[in-house]
Tab-separated table of N, CA, C and O in Angstrom:
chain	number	residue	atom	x	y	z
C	65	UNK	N	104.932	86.690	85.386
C	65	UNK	CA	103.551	86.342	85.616
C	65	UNK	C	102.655	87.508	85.220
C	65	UNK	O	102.485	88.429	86.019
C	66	UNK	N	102.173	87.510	84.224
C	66	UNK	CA	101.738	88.731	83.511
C	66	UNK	C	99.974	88.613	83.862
C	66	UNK	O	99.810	87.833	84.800
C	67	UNK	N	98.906	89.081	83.440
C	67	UNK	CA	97.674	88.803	83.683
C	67	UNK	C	97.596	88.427	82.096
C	67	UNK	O	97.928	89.189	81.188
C	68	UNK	N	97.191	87.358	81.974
C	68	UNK	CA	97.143	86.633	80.328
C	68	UNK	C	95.781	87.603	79.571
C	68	UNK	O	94.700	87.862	80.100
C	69	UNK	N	96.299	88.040	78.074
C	69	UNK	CA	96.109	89.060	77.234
C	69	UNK	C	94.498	87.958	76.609
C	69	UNK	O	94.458	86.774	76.274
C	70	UNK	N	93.338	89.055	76.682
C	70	UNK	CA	91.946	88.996	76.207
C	70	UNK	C	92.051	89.423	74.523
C	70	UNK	O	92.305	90.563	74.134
C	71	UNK	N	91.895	88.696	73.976
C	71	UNK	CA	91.558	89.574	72.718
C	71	UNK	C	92.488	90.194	72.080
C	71	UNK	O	92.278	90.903	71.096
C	72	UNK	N	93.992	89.901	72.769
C	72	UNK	CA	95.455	90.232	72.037
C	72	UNK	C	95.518	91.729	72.588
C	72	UNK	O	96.279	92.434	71.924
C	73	UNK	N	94.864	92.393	73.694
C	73	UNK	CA	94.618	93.614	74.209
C	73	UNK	C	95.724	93.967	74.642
C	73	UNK	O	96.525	93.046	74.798
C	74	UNK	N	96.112	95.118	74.931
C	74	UNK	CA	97.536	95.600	75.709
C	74	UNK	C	97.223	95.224	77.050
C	74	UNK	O	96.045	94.979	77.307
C	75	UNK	N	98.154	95.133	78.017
C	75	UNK	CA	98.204	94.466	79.626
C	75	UNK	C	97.543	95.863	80.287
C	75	UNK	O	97.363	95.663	81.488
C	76	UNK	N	97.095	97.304	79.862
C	76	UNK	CA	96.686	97.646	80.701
C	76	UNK	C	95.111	97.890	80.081
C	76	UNK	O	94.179	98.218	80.815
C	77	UNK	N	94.996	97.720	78.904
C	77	UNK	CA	93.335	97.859	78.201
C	77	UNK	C	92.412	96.460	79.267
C	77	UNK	O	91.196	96.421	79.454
C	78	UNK	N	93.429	95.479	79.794
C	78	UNK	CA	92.917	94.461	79.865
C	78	UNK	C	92.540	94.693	81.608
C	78	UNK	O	91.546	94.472	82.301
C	79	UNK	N	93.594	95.125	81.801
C	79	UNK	CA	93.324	95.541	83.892
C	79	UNK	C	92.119	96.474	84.271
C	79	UNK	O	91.332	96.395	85.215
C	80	UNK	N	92.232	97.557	83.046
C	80	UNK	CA	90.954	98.634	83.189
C	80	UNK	C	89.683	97.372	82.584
C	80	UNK	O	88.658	97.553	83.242
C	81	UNK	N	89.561	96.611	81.913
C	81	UNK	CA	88.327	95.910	81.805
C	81	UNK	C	88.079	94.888	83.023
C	81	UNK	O	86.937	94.520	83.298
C	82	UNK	N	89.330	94.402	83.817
C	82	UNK	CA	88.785	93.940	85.015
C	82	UNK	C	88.473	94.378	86.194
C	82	UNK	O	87.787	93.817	87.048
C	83	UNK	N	89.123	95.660	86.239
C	83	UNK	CA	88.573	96.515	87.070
C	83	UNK	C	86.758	97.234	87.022
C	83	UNK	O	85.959	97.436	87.937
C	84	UNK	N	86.655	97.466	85.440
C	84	UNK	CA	85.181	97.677	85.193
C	84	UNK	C	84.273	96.620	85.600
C	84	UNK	O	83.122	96.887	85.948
C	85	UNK	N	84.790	95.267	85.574
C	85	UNK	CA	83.955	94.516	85.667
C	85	UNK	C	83.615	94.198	87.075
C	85	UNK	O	82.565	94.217	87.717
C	86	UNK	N	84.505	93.982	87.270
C	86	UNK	CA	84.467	93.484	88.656
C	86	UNK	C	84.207	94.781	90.145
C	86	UNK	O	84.030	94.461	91.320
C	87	UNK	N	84.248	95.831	89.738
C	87	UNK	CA	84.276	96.703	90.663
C	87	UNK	C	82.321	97.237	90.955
C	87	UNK	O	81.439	97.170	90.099
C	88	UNK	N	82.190	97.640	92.160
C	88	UNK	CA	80.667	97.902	92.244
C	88	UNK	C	80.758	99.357	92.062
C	88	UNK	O	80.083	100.019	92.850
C	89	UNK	N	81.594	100.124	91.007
C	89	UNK	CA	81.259	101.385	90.823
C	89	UNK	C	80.176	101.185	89.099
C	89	UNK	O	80.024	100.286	88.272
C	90	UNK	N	79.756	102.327	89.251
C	90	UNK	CA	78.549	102.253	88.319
C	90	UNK	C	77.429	101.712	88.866
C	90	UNK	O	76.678	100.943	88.267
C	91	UNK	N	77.235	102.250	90.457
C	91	UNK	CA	75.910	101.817	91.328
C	91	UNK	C	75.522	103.283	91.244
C	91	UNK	O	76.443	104.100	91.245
C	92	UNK	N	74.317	103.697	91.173
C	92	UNK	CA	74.265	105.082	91.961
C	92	UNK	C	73.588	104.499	93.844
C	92	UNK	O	72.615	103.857	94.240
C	93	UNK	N	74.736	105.161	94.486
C	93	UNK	CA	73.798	104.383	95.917
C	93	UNK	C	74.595	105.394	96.475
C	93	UNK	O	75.487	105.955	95.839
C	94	UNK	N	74.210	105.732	98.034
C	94	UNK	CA	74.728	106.274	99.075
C	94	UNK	C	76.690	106.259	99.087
C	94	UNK	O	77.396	105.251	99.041
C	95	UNK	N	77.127	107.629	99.159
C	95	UNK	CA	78.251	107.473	99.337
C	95	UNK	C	79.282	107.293	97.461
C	95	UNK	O	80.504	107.153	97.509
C	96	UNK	N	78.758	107.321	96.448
C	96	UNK	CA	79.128	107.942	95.663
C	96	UNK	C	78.743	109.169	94.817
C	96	UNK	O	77.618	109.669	94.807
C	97	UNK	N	79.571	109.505	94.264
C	97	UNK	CA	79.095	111.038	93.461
C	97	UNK	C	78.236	110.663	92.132
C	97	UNK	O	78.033	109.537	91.678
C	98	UNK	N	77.845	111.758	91.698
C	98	UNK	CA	77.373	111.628	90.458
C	98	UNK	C	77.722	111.331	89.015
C	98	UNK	O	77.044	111.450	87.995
C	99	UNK	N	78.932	110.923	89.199
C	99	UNK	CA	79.870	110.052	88.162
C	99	UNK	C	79.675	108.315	89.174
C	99	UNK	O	80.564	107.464	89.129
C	100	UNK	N	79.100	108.230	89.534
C	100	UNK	CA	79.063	107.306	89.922
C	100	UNK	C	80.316	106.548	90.756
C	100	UNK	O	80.582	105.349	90.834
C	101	UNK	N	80.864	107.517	91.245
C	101	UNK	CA	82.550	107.264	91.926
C	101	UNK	C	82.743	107.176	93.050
C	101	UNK	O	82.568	108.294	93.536
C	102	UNK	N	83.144	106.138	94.145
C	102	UNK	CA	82.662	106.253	95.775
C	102	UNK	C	83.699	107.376	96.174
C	102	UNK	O	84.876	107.368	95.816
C	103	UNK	N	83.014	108.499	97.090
C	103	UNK	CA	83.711	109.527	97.159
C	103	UNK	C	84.857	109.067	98.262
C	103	UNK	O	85.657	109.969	98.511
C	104	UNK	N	85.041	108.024	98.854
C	104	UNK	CA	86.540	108.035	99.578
C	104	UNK	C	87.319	107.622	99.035
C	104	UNK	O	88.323	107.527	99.742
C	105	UNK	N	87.509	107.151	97.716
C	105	UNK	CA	88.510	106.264	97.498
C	105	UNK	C	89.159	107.798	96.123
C	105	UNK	O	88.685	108.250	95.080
C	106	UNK	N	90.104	108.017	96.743
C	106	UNK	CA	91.389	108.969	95.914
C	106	UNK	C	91.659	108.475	94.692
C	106	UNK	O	91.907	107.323	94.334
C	107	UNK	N	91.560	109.749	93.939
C	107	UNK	CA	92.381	109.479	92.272
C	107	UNK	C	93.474	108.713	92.187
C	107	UNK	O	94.476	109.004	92.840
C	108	UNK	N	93.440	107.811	91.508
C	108	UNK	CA	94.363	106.897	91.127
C	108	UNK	C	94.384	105.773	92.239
C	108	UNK	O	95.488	105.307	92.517
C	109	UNK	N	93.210	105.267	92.938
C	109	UNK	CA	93.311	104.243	93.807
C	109	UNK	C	91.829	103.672	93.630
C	109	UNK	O	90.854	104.293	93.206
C	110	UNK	N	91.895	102.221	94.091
C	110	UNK	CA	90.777	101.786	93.885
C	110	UNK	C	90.164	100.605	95.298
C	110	UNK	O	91.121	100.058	95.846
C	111	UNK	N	89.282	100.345	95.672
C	111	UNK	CA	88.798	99.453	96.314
C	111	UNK	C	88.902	98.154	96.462
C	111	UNK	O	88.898	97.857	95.267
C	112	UNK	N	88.989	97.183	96.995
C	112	UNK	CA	89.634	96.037	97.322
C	112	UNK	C	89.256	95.368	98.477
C	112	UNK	O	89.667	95.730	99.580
C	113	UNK	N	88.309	94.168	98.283
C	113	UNK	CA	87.593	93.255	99.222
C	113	UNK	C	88.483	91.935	100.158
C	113	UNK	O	88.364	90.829	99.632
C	114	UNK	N	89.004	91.958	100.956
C	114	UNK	CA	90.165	90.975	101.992
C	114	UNK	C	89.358	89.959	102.785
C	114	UNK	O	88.644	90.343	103.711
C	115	UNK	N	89.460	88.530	102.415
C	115	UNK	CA	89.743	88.066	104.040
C	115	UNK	C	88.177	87.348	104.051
C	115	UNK	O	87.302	87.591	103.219
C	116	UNK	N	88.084	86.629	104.934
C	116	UNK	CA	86.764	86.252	105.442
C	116	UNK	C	85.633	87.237	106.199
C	116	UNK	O	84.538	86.855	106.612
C	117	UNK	N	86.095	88.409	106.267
C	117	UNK	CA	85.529	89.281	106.751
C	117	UNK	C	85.172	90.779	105.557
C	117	UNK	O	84.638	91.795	106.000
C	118	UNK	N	85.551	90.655	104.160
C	118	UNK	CA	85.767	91.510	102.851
C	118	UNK	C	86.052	92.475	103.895
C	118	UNK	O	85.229	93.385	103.795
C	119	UNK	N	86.950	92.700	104.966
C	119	UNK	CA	87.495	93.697	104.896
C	119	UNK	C	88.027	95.074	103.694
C	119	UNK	O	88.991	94.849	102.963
C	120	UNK	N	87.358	96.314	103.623
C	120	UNK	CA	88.067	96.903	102.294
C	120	UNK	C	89.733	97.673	102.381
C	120	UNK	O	90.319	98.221	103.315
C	121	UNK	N	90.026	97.475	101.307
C	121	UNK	CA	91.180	98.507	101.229
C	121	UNK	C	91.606	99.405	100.247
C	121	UNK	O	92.160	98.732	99.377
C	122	UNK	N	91.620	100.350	100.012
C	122	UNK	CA	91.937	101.214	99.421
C	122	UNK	C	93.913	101.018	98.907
C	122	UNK	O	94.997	101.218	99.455
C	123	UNK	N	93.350	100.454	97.382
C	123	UNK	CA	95.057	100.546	96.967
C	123	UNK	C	95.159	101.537	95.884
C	123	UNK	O	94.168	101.799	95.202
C	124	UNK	N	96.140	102.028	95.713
C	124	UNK	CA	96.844	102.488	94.413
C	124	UNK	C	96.440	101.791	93.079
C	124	UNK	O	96.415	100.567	92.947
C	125	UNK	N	96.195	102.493	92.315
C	125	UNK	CA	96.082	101.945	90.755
C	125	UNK	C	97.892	100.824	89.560
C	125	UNK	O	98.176	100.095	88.610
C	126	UNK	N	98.521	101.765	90.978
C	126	UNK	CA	100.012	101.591	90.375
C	126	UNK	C	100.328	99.889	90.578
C	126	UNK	O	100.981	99.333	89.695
C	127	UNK	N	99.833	99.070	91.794
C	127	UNK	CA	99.888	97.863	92.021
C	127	UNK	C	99.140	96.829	90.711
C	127	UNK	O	99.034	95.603	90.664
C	128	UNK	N	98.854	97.523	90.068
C	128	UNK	CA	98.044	96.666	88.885
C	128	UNK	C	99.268	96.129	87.974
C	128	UNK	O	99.197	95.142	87.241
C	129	UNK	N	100.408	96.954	88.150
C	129	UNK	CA	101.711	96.641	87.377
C	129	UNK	C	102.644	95.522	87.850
C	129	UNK	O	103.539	94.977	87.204
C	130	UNK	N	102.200	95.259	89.282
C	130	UNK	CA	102.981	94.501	90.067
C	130	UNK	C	102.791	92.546	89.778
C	130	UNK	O	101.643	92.102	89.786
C	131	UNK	N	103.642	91.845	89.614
C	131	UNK	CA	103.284	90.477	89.250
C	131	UNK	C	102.793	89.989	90.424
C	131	UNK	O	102.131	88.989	90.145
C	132	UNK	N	102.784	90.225	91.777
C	132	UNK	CA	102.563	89.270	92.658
C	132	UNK	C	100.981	89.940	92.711
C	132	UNK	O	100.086	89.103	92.836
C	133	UNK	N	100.673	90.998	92.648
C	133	UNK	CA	99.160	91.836	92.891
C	133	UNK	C	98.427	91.218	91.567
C	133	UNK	O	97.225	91.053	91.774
C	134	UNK	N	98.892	90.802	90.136
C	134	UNK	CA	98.069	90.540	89.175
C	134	UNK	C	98.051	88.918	89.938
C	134	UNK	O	97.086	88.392	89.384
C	135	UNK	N	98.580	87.980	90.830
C	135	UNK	CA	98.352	86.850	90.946
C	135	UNK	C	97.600	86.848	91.500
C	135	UNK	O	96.848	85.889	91.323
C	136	UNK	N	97.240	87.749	92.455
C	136	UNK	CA	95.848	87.659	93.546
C	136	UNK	C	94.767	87.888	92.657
C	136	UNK	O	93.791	87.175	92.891
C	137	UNK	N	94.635	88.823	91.524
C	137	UNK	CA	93.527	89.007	90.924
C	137	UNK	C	93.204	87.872	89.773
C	137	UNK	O	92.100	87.685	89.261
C	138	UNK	N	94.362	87.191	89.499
C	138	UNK	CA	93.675	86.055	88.662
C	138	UNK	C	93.440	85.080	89.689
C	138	UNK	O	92.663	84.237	89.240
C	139	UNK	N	93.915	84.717	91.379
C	139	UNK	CA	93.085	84.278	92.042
C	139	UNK	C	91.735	84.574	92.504
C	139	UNK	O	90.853	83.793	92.861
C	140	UNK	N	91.735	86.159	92.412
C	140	UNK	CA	89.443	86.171	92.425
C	140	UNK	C	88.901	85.970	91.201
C	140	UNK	O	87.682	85.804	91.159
C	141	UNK	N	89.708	85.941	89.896
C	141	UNK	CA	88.714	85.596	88.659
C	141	UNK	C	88.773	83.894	88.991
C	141	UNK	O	87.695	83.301	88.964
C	142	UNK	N	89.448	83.473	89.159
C	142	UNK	CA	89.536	81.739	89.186
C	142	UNK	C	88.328	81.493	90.694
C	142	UNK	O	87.487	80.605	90.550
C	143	UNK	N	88.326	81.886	91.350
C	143	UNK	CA	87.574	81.836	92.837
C	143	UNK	C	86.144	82.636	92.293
C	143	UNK	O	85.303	81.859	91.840
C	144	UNK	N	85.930	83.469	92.289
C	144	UNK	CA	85.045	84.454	91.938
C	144	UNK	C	84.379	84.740	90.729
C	144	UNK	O	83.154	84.834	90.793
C	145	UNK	N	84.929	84.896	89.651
C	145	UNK	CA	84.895	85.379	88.699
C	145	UNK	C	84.767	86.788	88.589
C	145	UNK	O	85.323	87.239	89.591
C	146	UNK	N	84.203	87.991	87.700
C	146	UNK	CA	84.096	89.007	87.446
C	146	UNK	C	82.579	89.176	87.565
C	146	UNK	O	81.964	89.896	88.352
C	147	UNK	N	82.261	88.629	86.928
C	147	UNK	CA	80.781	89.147	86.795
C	147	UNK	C	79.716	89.230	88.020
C	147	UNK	O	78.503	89.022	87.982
C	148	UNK	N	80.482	89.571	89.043
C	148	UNK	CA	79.278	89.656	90.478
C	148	UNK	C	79.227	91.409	90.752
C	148	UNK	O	79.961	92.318	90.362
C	149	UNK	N	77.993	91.381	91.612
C	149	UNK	CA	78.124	92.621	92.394
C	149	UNK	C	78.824	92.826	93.504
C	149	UNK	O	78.582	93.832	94.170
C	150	UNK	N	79.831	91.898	93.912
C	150	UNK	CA	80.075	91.962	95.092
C	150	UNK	C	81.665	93.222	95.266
C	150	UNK	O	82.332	93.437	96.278
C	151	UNK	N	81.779	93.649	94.265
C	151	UNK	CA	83.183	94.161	94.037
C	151	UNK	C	84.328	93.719	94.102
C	151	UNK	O	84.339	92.595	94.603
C	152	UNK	N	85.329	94.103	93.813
C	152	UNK	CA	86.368	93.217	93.902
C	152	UNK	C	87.277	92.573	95.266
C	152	UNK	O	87.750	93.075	96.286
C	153	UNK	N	87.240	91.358	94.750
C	153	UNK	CA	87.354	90.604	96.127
C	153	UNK	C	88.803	89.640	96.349
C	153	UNK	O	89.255	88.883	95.490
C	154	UNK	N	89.273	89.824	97.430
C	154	UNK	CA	90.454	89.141	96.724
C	154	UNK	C	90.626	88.250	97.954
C	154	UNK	O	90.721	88.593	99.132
C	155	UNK	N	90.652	86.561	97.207
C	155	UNK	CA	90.874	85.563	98.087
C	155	UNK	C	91.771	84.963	98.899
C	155	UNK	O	92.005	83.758	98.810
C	156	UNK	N	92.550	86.008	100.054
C	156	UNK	CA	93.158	85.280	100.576
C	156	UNK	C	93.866	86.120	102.135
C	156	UNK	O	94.110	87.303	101.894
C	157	UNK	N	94.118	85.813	103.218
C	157	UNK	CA	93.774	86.456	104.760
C	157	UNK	C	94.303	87.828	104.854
C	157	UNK	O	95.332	88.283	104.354
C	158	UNK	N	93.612	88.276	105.421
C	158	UNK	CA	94.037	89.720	105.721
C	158	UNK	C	95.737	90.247	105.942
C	158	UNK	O	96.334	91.221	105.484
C	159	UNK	N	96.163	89.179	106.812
C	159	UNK	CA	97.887	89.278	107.198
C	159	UNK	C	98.306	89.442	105.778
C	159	UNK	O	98.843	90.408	105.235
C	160	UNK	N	98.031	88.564	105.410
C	160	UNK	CA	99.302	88.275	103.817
C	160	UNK	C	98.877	89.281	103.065
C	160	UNK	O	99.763	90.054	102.701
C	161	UNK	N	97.263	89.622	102.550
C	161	UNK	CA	97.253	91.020	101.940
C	161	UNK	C	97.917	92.154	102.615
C	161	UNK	O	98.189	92.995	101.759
C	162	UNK	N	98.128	92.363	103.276
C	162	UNK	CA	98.603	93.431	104.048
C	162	UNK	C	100.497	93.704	103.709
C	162	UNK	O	101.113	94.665	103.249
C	163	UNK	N	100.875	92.508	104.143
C	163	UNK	CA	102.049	91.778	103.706
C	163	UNK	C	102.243	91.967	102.501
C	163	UNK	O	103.183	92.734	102.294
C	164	UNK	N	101.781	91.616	101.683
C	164	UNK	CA	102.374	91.735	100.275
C	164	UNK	C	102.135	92.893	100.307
C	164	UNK	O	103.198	93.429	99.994
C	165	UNK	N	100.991	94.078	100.590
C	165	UNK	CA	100.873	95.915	99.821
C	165	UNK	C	101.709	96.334	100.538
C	165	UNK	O	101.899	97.500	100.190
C	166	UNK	N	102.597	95.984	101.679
C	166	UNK	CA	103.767	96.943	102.138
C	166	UNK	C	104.805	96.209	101.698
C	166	UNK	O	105.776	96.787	102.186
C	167	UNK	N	105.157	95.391	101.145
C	167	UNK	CA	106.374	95.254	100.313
C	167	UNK	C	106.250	96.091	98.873
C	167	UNK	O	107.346	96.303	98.353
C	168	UNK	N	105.010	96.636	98.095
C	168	UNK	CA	104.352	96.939	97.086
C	168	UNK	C	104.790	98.504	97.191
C	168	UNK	O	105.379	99.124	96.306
C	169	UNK	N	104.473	98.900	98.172
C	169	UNK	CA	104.375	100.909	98.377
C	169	UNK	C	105.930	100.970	98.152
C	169	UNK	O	106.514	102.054	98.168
């Protein structure tokens, strides 16, 4: 279950463009730096919206490789799409996200 290829792109040219898109970095607002980068979230990890409540979470960049983590994200492009401000959001309850990133680490 791969994340299906844009433009014949390599599988990770294509994760860094959904991550650009979909992520609310490139705000300048409270709480990021002047690269425009929210200062809690650690090199090589990124932000992540859960649940009926967008609970956030801070994952690893490395889960982008994982088939069951690219299914959740073609479930917020199919639910969501990319093009919002809302950052990336991923549709489905807090338990099971949780659940699946500790089988993941």
């Amino acid at each position: 279950m791969a994340v299906r290829k844009y433009n014949k792109l390599p599988q990770t040219a294509v994760l860094k463009q959904i991550l650009k898109r979909c992520s609310s970095l490139g705000k300048k607002q409270h709480g990021y730096d002047e690269d425009a980068l929210p200062i809690d979230v650690p090199k090589g990890h990124f932000p992540v919206y859960v649940g009926e409540n967008r609970t956030r979470y801070i994952v690893p960049i490395s889960f982008l490789t994982h088939p069951e983590f690219q299914c959740l994200l073609r479930q917020a492009e199919e639910e969501f799409g990319f093009d919002h401000d809302m950052g990336l959001t991923i549709p489905c309850e807090e338990v099971v996200f949780r659940s699946l990133t500790s089988t993941l680490r």
